[in-house]
Structures are given as C-alpha cells and as structure tokens.
PDB file of N, CA, C and O in Angstrom:
ATOM      1  N   THR A   1       5.145  11.443  12.844  1.00 92.00           N
ATOM      2  CA  THR A   1       4.000  11.005  13.686  1.00 92.00           C
ATOM      3  C   THR A   1       4.221   9.789  12.148  1.00 92.00           C
ATOM      4  O   THR A   1       4.562   9.608  11.655  1.00 92.00           O
ATOM      5  N   TYR A   2       2.459   8.854  12.991  1.00 96.00           N
ATOM      6  CA  TYR A   2       2.858   7.773  13.002  1.00 96.00           C
ATOM      7  C   TYR A   2       2.512   7.213  11.170  1.00 96.00           C
ATOM      8  O   TYR A   2       3.436   6.416   9.998  1.00 96.00           O
ATOM      9  N   ALA A   3       1.493   7.762  10.886  1.00 96.00           N
ATOM     10  CA  ALA A   3       1.232   8.476   9.201  1.00 96.00           C
ATOM     11  C   ALA A   3       2.870   8.899   8.075  1.00 96.00           C
ATOM     12  O   ALA A   3       3.069   8.075   7.308  1.00 96.00           O
ATOM     13  N   GLN A   4       3.716   9.608   8.796  1.00 97.00           N
ATOM     14  CA  GLN A   4       4.222  10.299   8.477  1.00 97.00           C
ATOM     15  C   GLN A   4       5.859   8.980   7.801  1.00 97.00           C
ATOM     16  O   GLN A   4       6.285   8.336   7.283  1.00 97.00           O
ATOM     17  N   ALA A   5       5.812   8.966   9.469  1.00 97.00           N
ATOM     18  CA  ALA A   5       6.494   6.852   9.459  1.00 97.00           C
ATOM     19  C   ALA A   5       6.091   6.212   9.334  1.00 97.00           C
ATOM     20  O   ALA A   5       6.947   5.508   8.052  1.00 97.00           O
ATOM     21  N   ILE A   6       4.928   5.936   8.273  1.00 97.00           N
ATOM     22  CA  ILE A   6       4.305   4.366   7.451  1.00 97.00           C
ATOM     23  C   ILE A   6       4.772   5.498   6.159  1.00 97.00           C
ATOM     24  O   ILE A   6       5.253   4.305   4.972  1.00 97.00           O
ATOM     25  N   ASP A   7       4.901   6.637   5.672  1.00 98.00           N
ATOM     26  CA  ASP A   7       4.991   6.583   4.701  1.00 98.00           C
ATOM     27  C   ASP A   7       5.653   7.010   4.212  1.00 98.00           C
ATOM     28  O   ASP A   7       6.582   5.994   3.606  1.00 98.00           O
ATOM     29  N   GLU A   8       7.299   7.101   4.868  1.00 98.00           N
ATOM     30  CA  GLU A   8       8.393   7.049   4.846  1.00 98.00           C
ATOM     31  C   GLU A   8       9.511   5.702   4.852  1.00 98.00           C
ATOM     32  O   GLU A   8       9.930   5.080   3.605  1.00 98.00           O
ATOM     33  N   LEU A   9       8.365   4.685   5.429  1.00 98.00           N
ATOM     34  CA  LEU A   9       9.192   3.105   5.150  1.00 98.00           C
ATOM     35  C   LEU A   9       8.594   2.809   3.836  1.00 98.00           C
ATOM     36  O   LEU A   9       8.692   2.026   3.835  1.00 98.00           O
ATOM     37  N   GLU A  10       6.893   2.905   3.639  1.00 97.00           N
ATOM     38  CA  GLU A  10       6.105   2.400   2.599  1.00 97.00           C
ATOM     39  C   GLU A  10       7.583   2.902   0.919  1.00 97.00           C
ATOM     40  O   GLU A  10       8.076   2.356   0.280  1.00 97.00           O
ATOM     41  N   THR A  11       7.798   4.532   1.261  1.00 97.00           N
ATOM     42  CA  THR A  11       8.948   5.492   0.266  1.00 97.00           C
ATOM     43  C   THR A  11      10.421   4.340   0.166  1.00 97.00           C
ATOM     44  O   THR A  11      11.114   3.862  -1.253  1.00 97.00           O
ATOM     45  N   ILE A  12      10.841   4.343   1.253  1.00 97.00           N
ATOM     46  CA  ILE A  12      11.965   2.776   1.471  1.00 97.00           C
ATOM     47  C   ILE A  12      12.009   1.155   0.833  1.00 97.00           C
ATOM     48  O   ILE A  12      12.849   1.387  -0.162  1.00 97.00           O
ATOM     49  N   VAL A  13      11.043   1.074   1.526  1.00 96.00           N
ATOM     50  CA  VAL A  13      10.402  -0.624  -0.139  1.00 96.00           C
ATOM     51  C   VAL A  13      10.042  -0.180  -1.085  1.00 96.00           C
ATOM     52  O   VAL A  13      11.087  -0.511  -1.699  1.00 96.00           O
ATOM     53  N   GLU A  14       9.619   0.457  -1.224  1.00 96.00           N
ATOM     54  CA  GLU A  14      10.470   1.067  -2.903  1.00 96.00           C
ATOM     55  C   GLU A  14      11.264   1.038  -3.456  1.00 96.00           C
ATOM     56  O   GLU A  14      11.311   0.339  -4.589  1.00 96.00           O
ATOM     57  N   GLU A  15      12.223   2.449  -3.019  1.00 95.00           N
ATOM     58  CA  GLU A  15      13.804   2.382  -3.238  1.00 95.00           C
ATOM     59  C   GLU A  15      14.417   1.453  -2.834  1.00 95.00           C
ATOM     60  O   GLU A  15      15.052   0.438  -4.132  1.00 95.00           O
ATOM     61  N   ILE A  16      14.444   0.376  -2.210  1.00 94.00           N
ATOM     62  CA  ILE A  16      14.680  -1.068  -2.262  1.00 94.00           C
ATOM     63  C   ILE A  16      14.398  -2.035  -3.129  1.00 94.00           C
ATOM     64  O   ILE A  16      15.108  -3.179  -3.958  1.00 94.00           O
ATOM     65  N   ASP A  17      12.522  -2.388  -3.228  1.00 95.00           N
ATOM     66  CA  ASP A  17      12.257  -2.548  -4.567  1.00 95.00           C
ATOM     67  C   ASP A  17      12.797  -2.128  -5.500  1.00 95.00           C
ATOM     68  O   ASP A  17      13.169  -3.834  -6.688  1.00 95.00           O
ATOM     69  N   GLN A  18      13.641  -1.486  -6.344  1.00 95.00           N
ATOM     70  CA  GLN A  18      13.448  -1.353  -7.318  1.00 95.00           C
ATOM     71  C   GLN A  18      15.247  -1.992  -7.000  1.00 95.00           C
ATOM     72  O   GLN A  18      15.701  -2.245  -8.699  1.00 95.00           O
ATOM     73  N   GLY A  19      15.676  -2.116  -6.312  1.00 92.00           N
ATOM     74  CA  GLY A  19      16.920  -2.088  -6.624  1.00 92.00           C
ATOM     75  C   GLY A  19      18.012  -1.781  -7.102  1.00 92.00           C
ATOM     76  O   GLY A  19      19.325  -2.736  -7.772  1.00 92.00           O
ATOM     77  N   GLU A  20      18.134  -0.648  -7.013  1.00 91.00           N
ATOM     78  CA  GLU A  20      19.370  -0.080  -8.219  1.00 91.00           C
ATOM     79  C   GLU A  20      20.250   1.149  -6.759  1.00 91.00           C
ATOM     80  O   GLU A  20      20.563   1.783  -6.977  1.00 91.00           O
ATOM     81  N   LEU A  21      20.131   0.680  -4.990  1.00 93.00           N
ATOM     82  CA  LEU A  21      20.274   1.443  -4.215  1.00 93.00           C
ATOM     83  C   LEU A  21      21.679   0.449  -4.440  1.00 93.00           C
ATOM     84  O   LEU A  21      21.491  -0.502  -4.253  1.00 93.00           O
ATOM     85  N   ASP A  22      23.282   1.327  -4.071  1.00 96.00           N
ATOM     86  CA  ASP A  22      24.338   0.163  -3.610  1.00 96.00           C
ATOM     87  C   ASP A  22      23.770   0.155  -2.396  1.00 96.00           C
ATOM     88  O   ASP A  22      23.202   0.989  -1.003  1.00 96.00           O
ATOM     89  N   VAL A  23      25.747  -0.303  -2.070  1.00 96.00           N
ATOM     90  CA  VAL A  23      25.444  -0.852  -0.504  1.00 96.00           C
ATOM     91  C   VAL A  23      25.397  -0.471   0.324  1.00 96.00           C
ATOM     92  O   VAL A  23      24.824  -0.058   1.384  1.00 96.00           O
ATOM     93  N   ASP A  24      25.889   0.737  -0.582  1.00 97.00           N
ATOM     94  CA  ASP A  24      25.824   1.695   0.450  1.00 97.00           C
ATOM     95  C   ASP A  24      24.607   2.712   1.589  1.00 97.00           C
ATOM     96  O   ASP A  24      24.786   3.070   2.968  1.00 97.00           O
ATOM     97  N   GLU A  25      23.852   3.368   0.395  1.00 97.00           N
ATOM     98  CA  GLU A  25      22.988   3.602   0.323  1.00 97.00           C
ATOM     99  C   GLU A  25      21.998   2.469   1.008  1.00 97.00           C
ATOM    100  O   GLU A  25      20.390   3.053   2.293  1.00 97.00           O
ATOM    101  N   LEU A  26      21.456   1.438   0.909  1.00 97.00           N
ATOM    102  CA  LEU A  26      20.680   0.966   1.251  1.00 97.00           C
ATOM    103  C   LEU A  26      20.959   0.148   2.490  1.00 97.00           C
ATOM    104  O   LEU A  26      20.497   0.106   3.341  1.00 97.00           O
ATOM    105  N   GLU A  27      21.812   0.622   3.309  1.00 97.00           N
ATOM    106  CA  GLU A  27      23.222  -0.034   4.542  1.00 97.00           C
ATOM    107  C   GLU A  27      22.153   0.885   5.131  1.00 97.00           C
ATOM    108  O   GLU A  27      21.897   1.213   5.558  1.00 97.00           O
ATOM    109  N   VAL A  28      22.571   2.269   4.413  1.00 97.00           N
ATOM    110  CA  VAL A  28      21.435   3.720   5.199  1.00 97.00           C
ATOM    111  C   VAL A  28      19.962   3.101   5.380  1.00 97.00           C
ATOM    112  O   VAL A  28      19.293   4.444   6.196  1.00 97.00           O
ATOM    113  N   LYS A  29      19.378   3.545   4.227  1.00 97.00           N
ATOM    114  CA  LYS A  29      18.387   3.014   4.102  1.00 97.00           C
ATOM    115  C   LYS A  29      17.487   1.704   5.657  1.00 97.00           C
ATOM    116  O   LYS A  29      16.379   2.278   6.203  1.00 97.00           O
ATOM    117  N   VAL A  30      17.806   0.901   5.498  1.00 97.00           N
ATOM    118  CA  VAL A  30      17.404  -0.248   5.827  1.00 97.00           C
ATOM    119  C   VAL A  30      17.939  -0.096   7.749  1.00 97.00           C
ATOM    120  O   VAL A  30      16.660  -0.048   8.370  1.00 97.00           O
ATOM    121  N   LYS A  31      18.707   1.480   7.727  1.00 98.00           N
ATOM    122  CA  LYS A  31      18.752   1.488   9.713  1.00 98.00           C
ATOM    123  C   LYS A  31      17.147   2.326  10.013  1.00 98.00           C
ATOM    124  O   LYS A  31      17.164   2.982  11.103  1.00 98.00           O
ATOM    125  N   ARG A  32      17.274   3.172   8.709  1.00 98.00           N
ATOM    126  CA  ARG A  32      16.393   3.940   8.690  1.00 98.00           C
ATOM    127  C   ARG A  32      14.994   3.903   8.405  1.00 98.00           C
ATOM    128  O   ARG A  32      14.970   4.638   9.966  1.00 98.00           O
ATOM    129  N   ALA A  33      14.951   2.219   8.070  1.00 98.00           N
ATOM    130  CA  ALA A  33      13.433   2.150   8.168  1.00 98.00           C
ATOM    131  C   ALA A  33      13.580   1.025   9.455  1.00 98.00           C
ATOM    132  O   ALA A  33      12.362   1.325  10.429  1.00 98.00           O
ATOM    133  N   SER A  34      14.269   0.962  10.108  1.00 98.00           N
ATOM    134  CA  SER A  34      14.824   0.566  11.649  1.00 98.00           C
ATOM    135  C   SER A  34      14.204   0.805  12.958  1.00 98.00           C
ATOM    136  O   SER A  34      12.967   0.798  13.809  1.00 98.00           O
ATOM    137  N   ILE A  35      14.530   2.499  12.336  1.00 98.00           N
ATOM    138  CA  ILE A  35      13.839   2.779  13.946  1.00 98.00           C
ATOM    139  C   ILE A  35      12.289   3.419  12.725  1.00 98.00           C
ATOM    140  O   ILE A  35      11.601   3.682  14.343  1.00 98.00           O
ATOM    141  N   LEU A  36      12.514   3.833  11.876  1.00 98.00           N
ATOM    142  CA  LEU A  36      10.382   4.367  11.992  1.00 98.00           C
ATOM    143  C   LEU A  36       9.655   2.379  12.478  1.00 98.00           C
ATOM    144  O   LEU A  36       8.568   3.396  12.982  1.00 98.00           O
ATOM    145  N   ILE A  37      10.768   1.531  12.271  1.00 98.00           N
ATOM    146  CA  ILE A  37       9.295  -0.266  12.437  1.00 98.00           C
ATOM    147  C   ILE A  37       9.129   1.387  14.166  1.00 98.00           C
ATOM    148  O   ILE A  37       8.405   0.476  14.374  1.00 98.00           O
ATOM    149  N   LYS A  38      10.764   0.860  14.808  1.00 98.00           N
ATOM    150  CA  LYS A  38      10.661   0.906  16.241  1.00 98.00           C
ATOM    151  C   LYS A  38       9.485   1.865  16.881  1.00 98.00           C
ATOM    152  O   LYS A  38       8.657   1.865  17.953  1.00 98.00           O
ATOM    153  N   VAL A  39       9.343   3.513  15.540  1.00 97.00           N
ATOM    154  CA  VAL A  39       8.173   4.708  16.213  1.00 97.00           C
ATOM    155  C   VAL A  39       6.774   4.378  16.418  1.00 97.00           C
ATOM    156  O   VAL A  39       6.501   5.022  16.929  1.00 97.00           O
ATOM    157  N   CYS A  40       6.860   3.640  14.545  1.00 97.00           N
ATOM    158  CA  CYS A  40       5.794   3.189  14.211  1.00 97.00           C
ATOM    159  C   CYS A  40       5.405   2.264  16.042  1.00 97.00           C
ATOM    160  O   CYS A  40       4.328   2.176  16.071  1.00 97.00           O
ATOM    161  N   LYS A  41       5.880   0.716  16.557  1.00 98.00           N
ATOM    162  CA  LYS A  41       5.469   0.195  17.173  1.00 98.00           C
ATOM    163  C   LYS A  41       5.242   0.486  18.475  1.00 98.00           C
ATOM    164  O   LYS A  41       3.880   0.628  19.228  1.00 98.00           O
ATOM    165  N   GLU A  42       5.872   1.890  19.031  1.00 97.00           N
ATOM    166  CA  GLU A  42       5.821   2.208  20.208  1.00 97.00           C
ATOM    167  C   GLU A  42       4.615   3.150  19.900  1.00 97.00           C
ATOM    168  O   GLU A  42       3.650   3.348  21.301  1.00 97.00           O
ATOM    169  N   LYS A  43       4.352   4.234  19.271  1.00 97.00           N
ATOM    170  CA  LYS A  43       3.045   4.429  18.425  1.00 97.00           C
ATOM    171  C   LYS A  43       1.841   3.703  18.744  1.00 97.00           C
ATOM    172  O   LYS A  43       0.961   4.731  19.494  1.00 97.00           O
ATOM    173  N   LEU A  44       2.020   2.636  18.223  1.00 98.00           N
ATOM    174  CA  LEU A  44       0.539   1.618  18.591  1.00 98.00           C
ATOM    175  C   LEU A  44       0.699   1.198  19.712  1.00 98.00           C
ATOM    176  O   LEU A  44      -0.631   0.879  20.244  1.00 98.00           O
ATOM    177  N   ARG A  45       1.930   1.106  20.315  1.00 98.00           N
ATOM    178  CA  ARG A  45       1.283   0.451  21.700  1.00 98.00           C
ATOM    179  C   ARG A  45       1.304   1.231  22.900  1.00 98.00           C
ATOM    180  O   ARG A  45      -0.504   1.053  23.714  1.00 98.00           O
ATOM    181  N   SER A  46       1.034   2.289  22.052  1.00 97.00           N
ATOM    182  CA  SER A  46       0.576   3.548  23.338  1.00 97.00           C
ATOM    183  C   SER A  46      -0.621   4.066  23.214  1.00 97.00           C
ATOM    184  O   SER A  46      -1.935   4.219  24.552  1.00 97.00           O
ATOM    185  N   THR A  47      -0.816   3.607  21.787  1.00 97.00           N
ATOM    186  CA  THR A  47      -2.519   4.469  21.297  1.00 97.00           C
ATOM    187  C   THR A  47      -3.406   3.130  21.898  1.00 97.00           C
ATOM    188  O   THR A  47      -4.417   2.618  22.482  1.00 97.00           O
ATOM    189  N   GLU A  48      -3.192   2.077  22.269  1.00 98.00           N
ATOM    190  CA  GLU A  48      -3.758   0.244  22.945  1.00 98.00           C
ATOM    191  C   GLU A  48      -3.675   0.843  23.912  1.00 98.00           C
ATOM    192  O   GLU A  48      -4.880   0.635  25.294  1.00 98.00           O
ATOM    193  N   VAL A  49      -2.502   1.435  25.110  1.00 98.00           N
ATOM    194  CA  VAL A  49      -2.872   1.778  26.491  1.00 98.00           C
ATOM    195  C   VAL A  49      -3.988   1.992  26.661  1.00 98.00           C
ATOM    196  O   VAL A  49      -4.902   2.519  27.417  1.00 98.00           O
ATOM    197  N   SER A  50      -4.023   3.698  26.456  1.00 97.00           N
ATOM    198  CA  SER A  50      -5.163   4.826  25.724  1.00 97.00           C
ATOM    199  C   SER A  50      -6.404   4.349  25.715  1.00 97.00           C
ATOM    200  O   SER A  50      -6.728   4.646  26.255  1.00 97.00           O
ATOM    201  N   VAL A  51      -6.381   3.410  24.419  1.00 98.00           N
ATOM    202  CA  VAL A  51      -8.143   2.585  24.399  1.00 98.00           C
ATOM    203  C   VAL A  51      -8.381   1.903  25.614  1.00 98.00           C
ATOM    204  O   VAL A  51      -9.423   1.937  25.838  1.00 98.00           O
ATOM    205  N   GLU A  52      -7.376   1.236  25.388  1.00 97.00           N
ATOM    206  CA  GLU A  52      -7.630   0.288  26.513  1.00 97.00           C
ATOM    207  C   GLU A  52      -7.931   0.919  27.881  1.00 97.00           C
ATOM    208  O   GLU A  52      -9.424   0.838  28.180  1.00 97.00           O
ATOM    209  N   GLU A  53      -7.682   2.276  28.465  1.00 97.00           N
ATOM    210  CA  GLU A  53      -7.528   2.830  29.831  1.00 97.00           C
ATOM    211  C   GLU A  53      -9.255   3.680  29.663  1.00 97.00           C
ATOM    212  O   GLU A  53     -10.030   3.326  30.550  1.00 97.00           O
ATOM    213  N   VAL A  54      -9.573   3.794  28.888  1.00 97.00           N
ATOM    214  CA  VAL A  54     -10.502   4.455  27.728  1.00 97.00           C
ATOM    215  C   VAL A  54     -12.105   3.246  28.167  1.00 97.00           C
ATOM    216  O   VAL A  54     -12.760   3.984  28.430  1.00 97.00           O
ATOM    217  N   LEU A  55     -11.189   3.002  27.722  1.00 96.00           N
ATOM    218  CA  LEU A  55     -12.648   1.370  27.872  1.00 96.00           C
ATOM    219  C   LEU A  55     -13.192   0.879  29.478  1.00 96.00           C
ATOM    220  O   LEU A  55     -14.137   0.596  29.568  1.00 96.00           O
ATOM    221  N   LYS A  56     -11.584   0.529  29.529  1.00 95.00           N
ATOM    222  CA  LYS A  56     -11.968   0.878  31.560  1.00 95.00           C
ATOM    223  C   LYS A  56     -12.743   2.229  31.882  1.00 95.00           C
ATOM    224  O   LYS A  56     -13.954   1.242  32.627  1.00 95.00           O
ATOM    225  N   GLU A  57     -13.064   2.970  31.727  1.00 94.00           N
ATOM    226  CA  GLU A  57     -13.316   4.594  31.759  1.00 94.00           C
ATOM    227  C   GLU A  57     -14.600   4.293  32.040  1.00 94.00           C
ATOM    228  O   GLU A  57     -15.587   4.731  31.983  1.00 94.00           O
ATOM    229  N   ILE A  58     -14.734   3.542  30.099  1.00 93.00           N
ATOM    230  CA  ILE A  58     -16.541   4.256  29.269  1.00 93.00           C
ATOM    231  C   ILE A  58     -16.695   2.684  30.918  1.00 93.00           C
ATOM    232  O   ILE A  58     -18.135   2.468  31.551  1.00 93.00           O
ATOM    233  N   GLU A  59     -16.268   1.443  30.331  1.00 91.00           N
ATOM    234  CA  GLU A  59     -17.053   0.704  32.105  1.00 91.00           C
ATOM    235  C   GLU A  59     -17.460   0.461  33.374  1.00 91.00           C
ATOM    236  O   GLU A  59     -17.947   0.467  33.732  1.00 91.00           O
ATOM    237  N   LYS A  60     -16.025   1.621  33.944  1.00 89.00           N
ATOM    238  CA  LYS A  60     -16.704   1.388  34.980  1.00 89.00           C
ATOM    239  C   LYS A  60     -17.642   2.280  34.619  1.00 89.00           C
ATOM    240  O   LYS A  60     -18.333   2.100  35.567  1.00 89.00           O
ATOM    241  N   GLU A  61     -17.515   3.716  34.546  1.00 87.00           N
ATOM    242  CA  GLU A  61     -19.575   3.925  33.968  1.00 87.00           C
ATOM    243  C   GLU A  61     -20.769   3.557  34.415  1.00 87.00           C
ATOM    244  O   GLU A  61     -21.291   3.609  34.485  1.00 87.00           O
ATOM    245  N   ALA A  62     -20.365   2.534  33.383  1.00 84.00           N
ATOM    246  CA  ALA A  62     -21.356   2.139  33.131  1.00 84.00           C
ATOM    247  C   ALA A  62     -22.583   1.211  34.543  1.00 84.00           C
ATOM    248  O   ALA A  62     -22.737   1.406  34.554  1.00 84.00           O
ATOM    249  N   THR A  63     -21.103   1.022  34.977  1.00 83.00           N
ATOM    250  CA  THR A  63     -21.112  -0.302  36.036  1.00 83.00           C
ATOM    251  C   THR A  63     -21.646   0.220  37.107  1.00 83.00           C
ATOM    252  O   THR A  63     -22.626   0.022  37.747  1.00 83.00           O
ATOM    253  N   GLN A  64     -20.841   2.476  37.588  1.00 81.00           N
ATOM    254  CA  GLN A  64     -21.704   3.117  37.827  1.00 81.00           C
ATOM    255  C   GLN A  64     -22.783   3.176  38.009  1.00 81.00           C
ATOM    256  O   GLN A  64     -23.954   3.362  38.931  1.00 81.00           O
ATOM    257  N   LYS A  65     -23.231   2.970  36.834  1.00 73.00           N
ATOM    258  CA  LYS A  65     -24.570   4.145  36.573  1.00 73.00           C
ATOM    259  C   LYS A  65     -25.791   2.563  36.890  1.00 73.00           C
ATOM    260  O   LYS A  65     -26.340   2.945  36.812  1.00 73.00           O
ATOM    261  N   ASP A  66     -25.368   1.820  36.323  1.00 65.00           N
ATOM    262  CA  ASP A  66     -25.680   0.661  36.646  1.00 65.00           C
ATOM    263  C   ASP A  66     -26.212   0.491  37.997  1.00 65.00           C
ATOM    264  O   ASP A  66     -27.314  -0.209  38.564  1.00 65.00           O
ATOM    265  N   ASP A  67     -25.134   0.826  38.721  1.00 67.00           N
ATOM    266  CA  ASP A  67     -25.032   1.005  40.139  1.00 67.00           C
ATOM    267  C   ASP A  67     -27.021   1.948  41.312  1.00 67.00           C
ATOM    268  O   ASP A  67     -26.591   2.085  42.228  1.00 67.00           O
ATOM    269  N   ASP A  68     -26.794   2.942  39.974  1.00 67.00           N
ATOM    270  CA  ASP A  68     -26.598   4.064  40.887  1.00 67.00           C
ATOM    271  C   ASP A  68     -28.600   3.552  40.623  1.00 67.00           C
ATOM    272  O   ASP A  68     -29.493   3.995  40.906  1.00 67.00           O
ATOM    273  N   ASP A  69     -28.559   2.607  39.381  1.00 67.00           N
ATOM    274  CA  ASP A  69     -30.603   2.363  38.684  1.00 67.00           C
ATOM    275  C   ASP A  69     -30.842   1.833  39.405  1.00 67.00           C
ATOM    276  O   ASP A  69     -32.002   1.330  39.737  1.00 67.00           O
ATOM    277  N   LEU A  70     -30.016   0.420  40.802  1.00 63.00           N
ATOM    278  CA  LEU A  70     -30.833  -0.166  41.416  1.00 63.00           C
ATOM    279  C   LEU A  70     -31.442   0.443  42.854  1.00 63.00           C
ATOM    280  O   LEU A  70     -30.939   1.293  43.537  1.00 63.00           O
ATOM    281  N   PRO A  71     -32.042  -0.123  42.650  1.00 67.00           N
ATOM    282  CA  PRO A  71     -33.363  -0.228  44.289  1.00 67.00           C
ATOM    283  C   PRO A  71     -32.243   0.485  45.246  1.00 67.00           C
ATOM    284  O   PRO A  71     -32.398  -0.498  45.687  1.00 67.00           O
ATOM    285  N   VAL A  72     -32.649   0.967  46.071  1.00 59.00           N
ATOM    286  CA  VAL A  72     -32.487   1.248  47.460  1.00 59.00           C
ATOM    287  C   VAL A  72     -33.359  -0.153  48.868  1.00 59.00           C
ATOM    288  O   VAL A  72     -34.509   0.185  48.363  1.00 59.00           O
TER     289      VAL A  72
END
C-alpha cells in the first residue's frame, strides 16, 4: 500500500542518513527507494483520477438536479 511504501522509504532515508551503509548496501537501498517512489507516484496519480471522476459525477448530478428544479 501507499502507507507501507512511505514507511519503507522513511526507513531507507534514515539508514542512508546514518551513513553506516557500505557502497553495496547503499546501491540496494537506492534502487529499492526508486521502486517505492514509482509505486507512490502511480498511487497518487490513480487517486487523483478517481477523485476527479467523483467530482465530475457530483457536478453532473448537481447540474441535473438544478435542471430538474427549473419550471417547465
């Protein structure tokens, strides 16, 4: 999930900040962080699309209700 990816990213950043990783460990952590960042970006994009769709549907329903309220 997004929350798990963020938690793992925070852990990786802490480990890197401590400066105790050797070069091989650092490489692995940076590659993993890159993957997690992509996962987070994809989740944010899909969430944005979902929210936009919901807002459009709400606006559409509101417009239809307003049209229904007009005198004939």
